[in-house]
Short mmCIF file of C-alpha atoms and ligand atoms in Angstrom, two decimals:
data_model
loop_
_atom_site.label_atom_id
_atom_site.label_comp_id
_atom_site.label_asym_id
_atom_site.label_seq_id
_atom_site.Cartn_x
_atom_site.Cartn_y
_atom_site.Cartn_z
CA MET A 144 0.31 -0.12 -0.16
CA THR A 145 2.61 2.72 1.01
CA SER A 146 3.77 3.30 -3.04
CA GLN A 147 0.50 2.84 -4.53
CA VAL A 148 -0.98 6.04 -5.77
CA LEU A 149 -4.16 6.74 -3.56
CA ASP A 150 -7.29 8.78 -5.21
CA ARG A 151 -8.57 11.84 -3.56
CA VAL A 152 -10.14 10.74 -0.79
CA GLY A 153 -7.89 7.98 0.32
CA HIS A 154 -8.82 4.42 -2.12
CA PRO A 155 -6.49 2.64 -4.45
CA PRO A 156 -7.52 3.11 -7.58
CA ALA A 157 -10.44 0.67 -9.77
CA GLY A 158 -9.64 -2.45 -10.27
CA VAL A 159 -8.99 -5.84 -9.12
CA ARG A 160 -5.44 -6.96 -7.74
CA GLU A 161 -3.96 -10.22 -6.55
CA ASP A 162 -2.29 -11.63 -4.12
CA SER A 163 -0.67 -15.04 -1.86
CA GLY A 164 -3.36 -14.46 0.38
CA GLY A 165 -6.30 -13.78 -1.94
CA PHE A 166 -7.87 -10.11 -3.57
CA ASP A 167 -8.84 -7.34 -3.47
CA LEU A 168 -11.50 -4.99 -5.72
CA SER A 169 -11.67 -1.72 -5.52
CA ALA A 170 -14.53 -0.24 -7.88
CA PRO A 171 -15.08 2.42 -9.34
CA ASP A 172 -17.56 4.19 -7.48
CA GLY A 173 -16.23 3.54 -3.71
CA ILE A 174 -17.36 -0.03 -3.60
CA ARG A 175 -13.83 -2.00 -1.73
CA TYR A 176 -14.18 -5.38 -0.69
CA ARG A 177 -11.84 -8.67 -0.12
CA VAL A 178 -11.57 -11.72 -0.89
CA ASP A 179 -9.39 -13.86 0.99
CA LEU A 180 -8.11 -17.00 -0.22
CA GLY A 181 -6.27 -19.56 2.22
CA SER A 182 -6.74 -22.70 4.09
CA GLY A 183 -7.20 -24.09 7.35
CA VAL A 184 -10.17 -21.34 7.88
CA LEU A 185 -11.55 -23.22 10.41
CA ASP A 186 -8.13 -23.74 12.58
CA PRO A 187 -8.34 -22.48 15.91
CA ASP A 188 -5.68 -21.74 15.71
CA ASN A 189 -6.19 -19.28 12.16
CA THR A 190 -7.05 -15.90 12.63
CA LEU A 191 -8.24 -14.77 9.53
CA LEU A 192 -12.01 -15.54 10.11
CA ALA A 193 -11.63 -14.49 13.50
CA GLY A 194 -9.60 -10.76 12.15
CA HIS A 195 -12.75 -10.38 10.13
CA LEU A 196 -15.90 -11.36 13.20
CA GLY A 197 -13.80 -8.98 15.61
CA GLU A 198 -15.89 -8.07 19.02
CA ARG A 199 -19.26 -8.74 17.00
CA ARG A 200 -21.86 -10.87 18.40
CA VAL A 201 -21.79 -13.67 15.41
CA VAL A 202 -25.12 -15.27 14.59
CA ALA A 203 -23.83 -18.46 12.08
CA PHE A 204 -25.71 -20.11 10.09
CA VAL A 205 -25.25 -24.09 7.79
CA SER A 206 -26.95 -26.00 5.88
CA ARG A 207 -27.39 -29.77 6.56
CA THR A 208 -24.94 -30.78 5.73
CA VAL A 209 -22.35 -28.52 5.59
CA ASP A 210 -23.53 -28.46 9.59
CA ARG A 211 -22.52 -32.83 9.60
CA LEU A 212 -19.71 -32.61 8.02
CA TYR A 213 -17.76 -29.02 9.11
CA GLY A 214 -20.28 -28.38 12.21
CA ASP A 215 -17.74 -30.11 14.60
CA ARG A 216 -15.44 -27.62 13.86
CA LEU A 217 -17.18 -24.75 12.87
CA ARG A 218 -18.38 -24.93 16.66
CA ALA A 219 -14.09 -24.99 18.41
CA TYR A 220 -13.99 -22.38 16.24
CA LEU A 221 -16.52 -20.01 17.83
CA GLU A 222 -15.44 -21.22 20.64
CA ALA A 223 -12.10 -20.25 20.58
CA HIS A 224 -13.04 -16.62 19.02
CA VAL A 225 -15.75 -15.42 20.42
CA ARG A 226 -16.80 -14.33 24.13
CA PRO A 227 -19.51 -17.19 25.61
CA GLY A 228 -22.95 -16.19 25.16
CA GLN A 229 -21.31 -13.94 21.81
CA TRP A 230 -22.55 -16.45 19.33
CA SER A 231 -25.07 -18.67 18.25
CA LEU A 232 -25.47 -21.60 15.47
CA HIS A 233 -28.43 -22.85 13.13
CA VAL A 234 -28.42 -24.73 10.43
CA ILE A 235 -30.94 -23.89 8.50
CA PRO A 236 -32.78 -26.40 4.74
CA THR A 237 -31.70 -25.82 1.47
CA GLY A 238 -31.75 -26.58 -1.72
CA GLU A 239 -33.42 -24.20 -4.19
CA HIS A 240 -37.00 -25.00 -2.99
CA HIS A 241 -36.00 -23.50 0.48
CA LYS A 242 -34.17 -20.34 -1.74
CA THR A 243 -36.83 -18.22 -0.02
CA LEU A 244 -37.92 -14.90 1.46
CA ALA A 245 -39.74 -17.04 3.91
CA ALA A 246 -36.66 -18.51 4.55
CA VAL A 247 -34.87 -14.97 5.03
CA GLU A 248 -37.30 -13.54 7.57
CA HIS A 249 -37.38 -17.29 9.70
CA VAL A 250 -32.98 -16.37 9.37
CA CYS A 251 -34.23 -12.83 10.79
CA ALA A 252 -36.05 -14.38 13.42
CA LEU A 253 -33.56 -16.49 14.28
CA ALA A 254 -30.61 -13.68 15.25
CA LYS A 255 -34.06 -11.31 17.08
CA ALA A 256 -34.21 -14.34 19.17
CA ASP A 257 -30.70 -14.64 19.67
CA GLY A 258 -30.22 -10.91 20.63
CA LEU A 259 -27.89 -9.34 16.65
CA ASP A 260 -27.47 -5.64 16.78
CA ARG A 261 -26.66 -3.33 14.28
CA HIS A 262 -22.98 -4.22 14.87
CA GLY A 263 -23.52 -7.35 14.87
CA VAL A 264 -22.74 -9.75 11.96
CA MET A 265 -24.55 -13.42 10.44
CA LEU A 266 -22.24 -15.73 8.87
CA ALA A 267 -22.92 -17.73 6.40
CA VAL A 268 -20.71 -21.56 5.70
CA GLY A 269 -21.84 -23.19 2.97
CA GLY A 270 -22.95 -22.61 -1.51
CA GLY A 271 -24.59 -19.93 -3.36
CA ILE A 272 -27.65 -21.24 -1.46
CA VAL A 273 -26.52 -20.53 1.81
CA ALA A 274 -24.87 -17.43 0.95
CA ASP A 275 -27.71 -16.30 -0.80
CA VAL A 276 -30.49 -16.61 1.68
CA ILE A 277 -27.93 -15.13 4.50
CA GLY A 278 -26.30 -12.31 2.46
CA PHE A 279 -30.13 -10.97 1.17
CA ALA A 280 -31.09 -11.62 5.23
CA ALA A 281 -27.94 -9.31 6.24
CA SER A 282 -29.02 -6.64 3.64
CA ILE A 283 -33.02 -6.33 5.14
CA TYR A 284 -31.90 -7.49 9.11
CA ALA A 285 -32.50 -3.63 11.11
CA ARG A 286 -31.85 -2.03 7.27
CA GLY A 287 -29.00 -3.78 6.68
CA ILE A 288 -25.45 -5.46 8.81
CA ARG A 289 -22.71 -7.23 7.51
CA TYR A 290 -21.94 -10.49 7.04
CA ILE A 291 -19.51 -12.43 6.14
CA LYS A 292 -19.31 -15.79 3.46
CA VAL A 293 -17.14 -18.95 3.42
CA ASN A 294 -17.97 -20.37 0.99
CA THR A 295 -17.64 -24.06 0.52
CA THR A 296 -19.03 -25.51 -3.37
CA LEU A 297 -17.10 -24.83 -5.98
CA VAL A 298 -19.64 -22.55 -7.23
CA GLY A 299 -19.19 -20.04 -4.38
CA GLN A 300 -15.99 -19.42 -4.19
CA VAL A 301 -15.30 -18.62 -8.13
CA ASP A 302 -18.66 -16.97 -8.67
CA VAL A 303 -21.00 -15.98 -5.40
CA GLY A 304 -18.20 -15.59 -3.41
CA VAL A 305 -16.27 -12.94 -4.97
CA GLY A 306 -19.93 -10.91 -6.09
CA VAL A 307 -21.74 -8.97 -3.47
CA LYS A 308 -25.31 -9.95 -5.69
CA THR A 309 -28.32 -12.15 -2.73
CA GLY A 310 -31.21 -13.06 -3.32
CA VAL A 311 -33.78 -15.77 -3.14
CA ASN A 312 -36.87 -16.66 -5.79
CA ALA A 313 -40.08 -16.04 -5.31
CA LEU A 314 -42.63 -15.64 -8.31
CA ARG A 315 -42.16 -18.31 -9.93
CA THR A 316 -38.47 -16.20 -10.90
CA LYS A 317 -34.45 -17.49 -10.64
CA ASN A 318 -33.69 -14.46 -7.75
CA MET A 319 -36.73 -12.13 -7.86
CA PHE A 320 -36.19 -9.94 -4.75
CA GLY A 321 -32.37 -10.10 -4.12
CA ALA A 322 -30.10 -6.88 -2.93
CA TYR A 323 -26.58 -6.11 -4.04
CA HIS A 324 -24.59 -6.16 -0.53
CA PRO A 325 -20.85 -6.67 -0.64
CA ALA A 326 -19.59 -9.33 2.40
CA HIS A 327 -17.17 -7.51 5.50
CA ALA A 328 -15.58 -10.69 4.61
CA SER A 329 -14.95 -13.82 1.80
CA LEU A 330 -13.15 -16.65 2.15
CA ASN A 331 -12.66 -19.53 0.19
CA ASP A 332 -10.27 -22.85 1.66
CA PRO A 333 -9.94 -25.10 -1.37
CA ALA A 334 -9.62 -27.56 1.48
CA PHE A 335 -13.68 -27.34 1.37
CA LEU A 336 -13.62 -28.79 -1.99
CA ALA A 337 -12.19 -32.80 -0.90
CA THR A 338 -15.89 -33.29 0.61
CA LEU A 339 -18.15 -31.83 -2.43
CA PRO A 340 -19.70 -34.31 -4.72
CA HIS A 341 -18.82 -34.97 -8.44
CA ARG A 342 -21.11 -33.16 -8.89
CA GLU A 343 -21.35 -30.47 -7.04
CA ILE A 344 -18.18 -29.96 -8.55
CA ARG A 345 -19.01 -30.06 -12.19
CA CYS A 346 -21.62 -27.95 -11.04
CA GLY A 347 -18.41 -25.50 -10.24
CA LEU A 348 -16.50 -26.07 -13.84
CA ALA A 349 -19.57 -24.97 -15.76
CA GLU A 350 -19.56 -21.81 -14.16
CA ILE A 351 -15.52 -21.81 -14.83
CA VAL A 352 -16.25 -22.53 -18.78
CA LYS A 353 -18.49 -19.68 -18.70
CA MET A 354 -15.03 -16.94 -17.59
CA ALA A 355 -13.24 -19.57 -20.19
CA VAL A 356 -15.30 -19.53 -23.25
CA ILE A 357 -16.09 -15.44 -23.39
CA LEU A 358 -12.34 -14.94 -21.59
CA ASP A 359 -9.65 -16.63 -21.69
CA GLU A 360 -8.85 -19.44 -23.99
CA ASP A 361 -5.65 -21.20 -21.88
CA LEU A 362 -8.43 -21.84 -18.71
CA PHE A 363 -10.58 -23.42 -21.56
CA GLN A 364 -7.61 -25.84 -22.98
CA ALA A 365 -6.92 -26.38 -19.06
CA LEU A 366 -10.22 -28.01 -19.35
CA GLU A 367 -10.00 -29.76 -22.47
CA ARG A 368 -6.94 -30.87 -21.28
CA HIS A 369 -8.23 -32.15 -17.30
CA PRO A 370 -11.92 -31.73 -17.79
CA ASP A 371 -11.96 -33.79 -15.29
CA ALA A 372 -10.35 -31.40 -12.34
CA PHE A 373 -10.89 -31.30 -8.82
CA ARG A 374 -11.67 -34.70 -8.96
CA ARG A 375 -8.54 -37.14 -10.21
CA PRO A 376 -7.03 -38.49 -6.95
CA HIS A 377 -4.48 -37.42 -5.61
CA GLY A 378 -0.86 -38.51 -7.15
CA ALA A 379 -1.83 -37.75 -10.66
CA GLY A 380 -0.15 -36.43 -12.58
CA ASP A 381 0.11 -33.91 -16.43
CA GLY A 382 2.11 -36.22 -18.15
CA ASP A 383 -0.54 -35.63 -21.09
CA GLY A 384 2.79 -33.99 -22.97
CA ASP A 385 1.18 -32.66 -25.18
CA GLY A 386 3.43 -30.44 -25.59
CA ASP A 387 2.01 -26.38 -24.40
CA GLY A 388 4.56 -25.97 -22.04
CA ALA A 389 1.14 -25.83 -19.41
CA HIS A 390 2.41 -28.68 -17.41
CA HIS A 391 0.04 -29.06 -13.89
CA SER A 392 1.30 -31.16 -10.52
CA HIS A 393 -1.95 -31.95 -8.86
CA GLY A 394 -3.75 -29.38 -6.99
CA GLU A 395 -0.96 -27.03 -9.21
CA LEU A 396 -4.45 -27.18 -11.79
CA GLU A 397 -6.53 -26.92 -9.04
CA THR A 398 -5.07 -23.28 -8.08
CA TYR A 399 -4.53 -22.20 -11.55
CA ILE A 400 -7.95 -22.49 -11.86
CA LEU A 401 -9.38 -21.88 -8.72
CA ARG A 402 -7.53 -18.38 -8.86
CA THR A 403 -8.05 -17.18 -12.44
CA SER A 404 -11.57 -17.80 -12.28
CA MET A 405 -11.69 -15.74 -9.27
CA ARG A 406 -9.56 -13.66 -11.30
CA LEU A 407 -11.79 -13.07 -14.27
CA MET A 408 -14.23 -12.77 -12.50
CA MET A 409 -14.29 -10.53 -9.95
CA GLU A 410 -12.48 -7.93 -12.81
CA GLU A 411 -15.31 -8.36 -15.28
CA LEU A 412 -17.23 -7.67 -12.04
CA CYS A 413 -15.79 -4.40 -10.64
CA PRO A 414 -16.33 -1.48 -13.18
CA ASN A 415 -20.22 -2.85 -12.98
CA LEU A 416 -21.36 -4.02 -9.56
CA ARG A 417 -24.42 -2.85 -9.22
CA GLU A 418 -25.19 -3.55 -13.27
CA HIS A 419 -26.21 -0.60 -13.89
CA GLU A 420 -25.10 -2.09 -17.70
CA LEU A 421 -27.47 -4.91 -18.33
CA ALA A 422 -25.06 -6.26 -20.96
CA ARG A 423 -22.93 -8.38 -19.03
CA LEU A 424 -20.32 -10.97 -20.44
CA VAL A 425 -20.80 -12.92 -17.68
CA ASP A 426 -24.27 -13.38 -17.86
CA PHE A 427 -23.40 -16.06 -20.65
CA GLY A 428 -25.16 -19.65 -19.37
CA HIS A 429 -28.33 -17.29 -17.92
CA THR A 430 -30.30 -16.59 -19.92
CA PHE A 431 -31.81 -19.32 -21.01
CA SER A 432 -31.21 -21.51 -17.89
CA PRO A 433 -33.34 -19.28 -15.09
CA VAL A 434 -36.15 -21.30 -17.28
CA VAL A 435 -34.67 -24.67 -17.12
CA GLU A 436 -33.83 -24.39 -13.37
CA THR A 437 -37.38 -23.24 -12.74
CA ALA A 438 -40.17 -25.27 -14.96
CA GLY A 439 -38.06 -28.18 -14.85
CA ASP A 440 -39.20 -27.46 -11.02
CA HIS A 441 -35.12 -27.75 -10.19
CA ARG A 442 -34.03 -31.45 -11.40
CA LEU A 443 -31.53 -29.60 -12.57
CA GLU A 444 -29.06 -28.72 -10.41
CA HIS A 445 -28.35 -24.18 -11.12
CA GLY A 446 -24.41 -25.09 -12.55
CA GLU A 447 -26.34 -28.29 -14.90
CA ALA A 448 -29.03 -25.46 -15.78
CA VAL A 449 -26.39 -23.13 -17.17
CA ALA A 450 -24.31 -25.80 -19.43
CA VAL A 451 -27.61 -26.79 -21.39
CA ASP A 452 -27.66 -22.23 -21.63
CA MET A 453 -24.61 -22.39 -23.08
CA ALA A 454 -24.42 -25.69 -25.35
CA LEU A 455 -27.99 -23.73 -26.80
CA SER A 456 -25.98 -20.37 -27.34
CA ALA A 457 -22.86 -21.53 -28.83
CA HIS A 458 -25.79 -23.31 -31.54
CA LEU A 459 -27.03 -20.06 -31.71
CA ALA A 460 -24.50 -18.55 -32.61
CA ARG A 461 -23.20 -20.79 -35.26
CA LEU A 462 -26.06 -20.87 -36.43
CA LEU A 463 -26.02 -17.41 -36.60
CA GLY A 464 -22.94 -17.25 -38.19
CA LEU A 465 -21.73 -15.34 -35.10
CA ALA A 466 -19.47 -18.31 -34.57
CA ASP A 467 -17.87 -21.59 -36.03
CA GLU A 468 -18.77 -25.60 -35.89
CA GLU A 469 -15.07 -25.66 -34.33
CA THR A 470 -15.79 -22.98 -31.56
CA CYS A 471 -19.98 -24.44 -30.87
CA ASP A 472 -18.53 -28.67 -30.61
CA ARG A 473 -15.07 -27.67 -28.51
CA VAL A 474 -17.66 -25.49 -26.05
CA VAL A 475 -20.37 -29.07 -26.32
CA ARG A 476 -17.61 -31.16 -26.44
CA LEU A 477 -16.00 -30.11 -22.66
CA LEU A 478 -18.94 -29.34 -20.80
CA ARG A 479 -20.15 -33.32 -21.73
CA ARG A 480 -16.18 -34.24 -21.58
CA ILE A 481 -17.59 -32.90 -17.62
CA GLY A 482 -20.01 -34.61 -17.39
CA LEU A 483 -21.97 -31.87 -17.61
CA PRO A 484 -25.46 -31.88 -19.39
CA VAL A 485 -26.52 -30.00 -22.36
CA PHE A 486 -29.55 -31.22 -23.29
CA ASP A 487 -32.53 -30.95 -20.96
CA ALA A 488 -35.28 -32.60 -22.93
CA SER A 489 -38.08 -31.42 -20.55
CA THR A 490 -37.88 -27.61 -20.44
CA CYS A 491 -35.74 -27.17 -24.40
CA THR A 492 -39.15 -26.59 -25.54
CA PRO A 493 -39.12 -24.14 -28.60
CA GLU A 494 -42.29 -23.29 -26.26
CA LEU A 495 -40.20 -22.32 -23.09
CA MET A 496 -37.18 -21.74 -24.44
CA THR A 497 -39.48 -18.72 -26.61
CA GLN A 498 -40.79 -17.77 -23.23
CA ALA A 499 -36.91 -17.43 -21.76
CA LEU A 500 -35.76 -15.13 -24.26
CA ARG A 501 -38.12 -12.90 -23.43
CA ALA A 502 -38.35 -12.87 -19.73
CA SER A 503 -34.55 -11.92 -19.89
CA TRP A 504 -35.39 -9.52 -22.96
CA GLN A 505 -38.03 -8.23 -20.06
CA ARG A 506 -35.72 -8.07 -17.84
CA ARG A 507 -32.70 -6.67 -18.83
CA GLY A 508 -34.66 -3.21 -19.97
CA ARG A 509 -35.98 -4.43 -23.53
CA LYS A 510 -32.84 -6.07 -24.55
CA LEU A 511 -31.94 -9.39 -25.79
CA HIS A 512 -27.63 -8.70 -23.99
CA LEU A 513 -27.85 -12.33 -25.06
CA VAL A 514 -24.73 -13.95 -24.84
CA VAL A 515 -22.76 -16.34 -27.86
CA PRO A 516 -19.32 -17.26 -27.73
CA THR A 517 -17.77 -16.21 -31.48
CA GLY A 518 -14.33 -17.81 -30.22
CA ILE A 519 -13.09 -19.89 -28.17
CA GLY A 520 -11.98 -16.88 -25.79
CA LYS A 521 -13.96 -14.95 -27.24
CA ALA A 522 -17.92 -13.10 -26.77
CA ALA A 523 -20.38 -11.06 -28.37
CA PHE A 524 -24.46 -10.26 -27.53
CA VAL A 525 -27.46 -10.78 -29.34
CA GLU A 526 -29.49 -8.08 -28.56
CA GLU A 527 -32.75 -8.29 -29.95
CA LEU A 528 -35.49 -10.86 -30.09
CA GLU A 529 -36.44 -10.40 -33.65
CA ASP A 530 -32.16 -11.31 -34.02
CA VAL A 531 -33.05 -14.85 -32.84
CA PRO A 532 -36.11 -16.10 -36.03
CA ALA A 533 -38.07 -18.89 -34.40
CA ASP A 534 -36.59 -21.55 -36.76
CA VAL A 535 -33.28 -20.95 -35.89
CA LEU A 536 -34.28 -21.30 -31.99
CA ALA A 537 -35.88 -24.21 -32.99
CA ALA A 538 -32.06 -25.56 -35.09
CA ALA A 539 -30.85 -25.09 -32.51
CA LEU A 540 -33.29 -26.93 -30.19
CA THR A 541 -32.73 -30.02 -33.04
CA ALA A 542 -29.13 -29.65 -33.05
CA LEU A 543 -28.28 -29.48 -28.40
CA ALA A 544 -30.98 -32.64 -28.09
CA ALA A 545 -28.53 -34.91 -30.82
CA ASP A 546 -26.06 -33.53 -29.00
CA GLY A 547 -27.62 -34.75 -25.52
CA GLY A 548 -28.75 -37.78 -26.50
CA ARG A 549 -24.77 -38.71 -28.24
CA ARG A 550 -23.28 -41.96 -26.61
CA ASP A 551 -19.92 -40.12 -27.15
CA ALA A 552 -18.38 -37.63 -24.59
N1 NAD B 886 -25.10 -14.12 -6.01
C1 NAD B 886 -24.82 -15.04 -6.48
O1 NAD B 886 -24.12 -14.04 -7.52
C2 NAD B 886 -24.91 -16.05 -6.65
C3 NAD B 886 -23.26 -16.65 -8.24
C4 NAD B 886 -24.12 -17.90 -8.38
C5 NAD B 886 -25.33 -18.74 -8.06
N2 NAD B 886 -26.00 -18.27 -7.18
C6 NAD B 886 -26.65 -19.36 -6.47
O2 NAD B 886 -26.49 -20.15 -5.91
C7 NAD B 886 -27.28 -21.56 -5.56
C8 NAD B 886 -25.98 -22.95 -6.27
O3 NAD B 886 -25.39 -22.64 -5.09
P1 NAD B 886 -24.28 -23.92 -5.07
O4 NAD B 886 -24.19 -24.70 -6.77
O5 NAD B 886 -23.37 -23.62 -4.22
O6 NAD B 886 -25.27 -25.00 -3.84
P2 NAD B 886 -25.47 -25.15 -3.05
O7 NAD B 886 -25.97 -23.90 -2.32
O8 NAD B 886 -27.32 -25.41 -3.21
O9 NAD B 886 -24.48 -26.26 -2.18
C9 NAD B 886 -25.03 -27.80 -2.65
C10 NAD B 886 -25.17 -28.79 -1.73
O10 NAD B 886 -23.57 -28.80 -1.47
C11 NAD B 886 -23.93 -28.80 0.19
N3 NAD B 886 -21.61 -28.73 0.32
C12 NAD B 886 -21.95 -27.27 -0.38
N4 NAD B 886 -20.28 -27.48 1.25
C13 NAD B 886 -19.58 -28.76 0.89
C14 NAD B 886 -19.54 -29.97 1.04
N5 NAD B 886 -17.62 -28.83 1.31
N6 NAD B 886 -19.00 -30.30 1.41
C15 NAD B 886 -20.06 -31.57 0.68
N7 NAD B 886 -21.10 -30.76 0.68
C16 NAD B 886 -21.46 -29.26 0.46
C17 NAD B 886 -24.42 -28.40 0.57
O11 NAD B 886 -25.75 -28.55 2.01
C18 NAD B 886 -25.99 -28.65 -0.92
O12 NAD B 886 -26.58 -30.15 -0.66
C19 NAD B 886 -28.00 -21.04 -7.24
O13 NAD B 886 -28.75 -20.80 -6.49
C20 NAD B 886 -27.51 -19.99 -7.41
O14 NAD B 886 -28.78 -20.05 -8.62
C21 NAD B 886 -25.75 -17.00 -6.86
O1 I22 B 887 -25.47 -16.94 -11.25
C1 I22 B 887 -25.05 -16.13 -11.08
C2 I22 B 887 -23.86 -15.84 -11.35
O2 I22 B 887 -23.09 -17.72 -12.65
C3 I22 B 887 -26.08 -14.90 -10.62
O3 I22 B 887 -25.27 -13.90 -10.22
C4 I22 B 887 -27.86 -14.68 -11.19
O4 I22 B 887 -28.17 -15.23 -10.82
C5 I22 B 887 -26.51 -14.37 -13.00
O5 I22 B 887 -25.75 -13.20 -12.48
C6 I22 B 887 -27.65 -14.30 -13.92
O6 I22 B 887 -27.11 -14.05 -14.81
C7 I22 B 887 -27.93 -12.48 -13.61
O7 I22 B 887 -29.41 -13.01 -12.40
P1 I22 B 887 -30.16 -11.45 -12.46
O8 I22 B 887 -29.10 -10.20 -11.25
O9 I22 B 887 -30.89 -11.42 -13.06
O10 I22 B 887 -30.91 -12.77 -11.38
CO1 CO B 888 -24.61 -18.83 -12.25
#
């Protein structure tokens, strides 16, 4: 900080700075926050989280699974670092069906019953659902209090944990209510990923593929070489001998993927944290997916629906002449090799996908802002509803159905 140029009010210049322990974001509108990246976050002698909690009263929330896996360690940590009677921990139901206003009200009621004051902090330890619900509860409790995220899923670490959005589903719409409420602190410990089911790892990889397709061909190629990233047995080296110089040992590859995705996402969000600009490259995979999730009654998880959306968008790009066949093939093939779905028969219908386009157009200020790849590491926006004619959408869905039915990957 000593040699850094500061602006008139003493802020560092806008942008994202990376150091060995995480990332600092400083937005042009003055919002600043840090995302820590380190190991042993719940070790009793690790003071990172304790430092963020300070002397504050703490009400912590976890899902049932996180309680089972990490509840004892979390309780021991809070016991070691927070004065007795100043902290409590609650297990809340998760799953997309519980990401509701009722859940937010329940969380606020628990916090009130525990005497949480304006200077207190809500602590969310878990994936995107816990973070979204607790973050939104914190944004309205006593007109807004601090919350801290300890992100325990891959989606949480590369996506939810690095941004400022909170929210719940309502009116049969994903994230209908919510707030932009930056966390007081956000902590990523890759060790949590060791207990994550492979399905959840794949969901995280979907959000990582999103960043790679729109911004970073090197990241995409690393995933092509290692579609099993984060699921490889320990001791599995690279050894692919493909001569591109990008050889990574176990752990090194995952660190590269994690750091690169976090940095890309933060850099992309930084100038537009509150989304005054509605054309956002990071919405790749997020135009059709809300309907795939909601109309499918959340049979597909968020990351899986994002994968289907990316594959559909890649076919649209190809059919609209915005991307060549190879680009489309590579996107679809990578998703399939990761083990993600690229088609969902019950929701990928012309009717529902037309509805999805219209809903996005409406939400995005009467512009479509549909993100499509124009190459690997490059993307563009399709802006008008009429730019996606019914016959093109139908052809894309037919191609997608064929991809989905193929045996090879
Ligand atoms: N606010 C944002 O910017 C943002 C960004 C991306 C996604 N989201 C939202 O996040 C949600 C998806 O989040 P998610 O993918 O993290 O899913 P999730 O929160 O549902 O977590 C997935 C499952 O993994 C369990 N789990 C969590 N950590 C674990 C661990 N370390 N080991 C074993 N199990 C663990 C959870 O209990 C849950 O059962 C969606 O609602 C999506 O809309 C929000
Ligand atoms: O899933 C993500 C990001 O991966 C969420 O932050 C969010 O829903 C996406 O940004 C959507 O593309 C846009 O969402 P919304 O704010 O319009 O609901
Ligand atoms: Co997403």
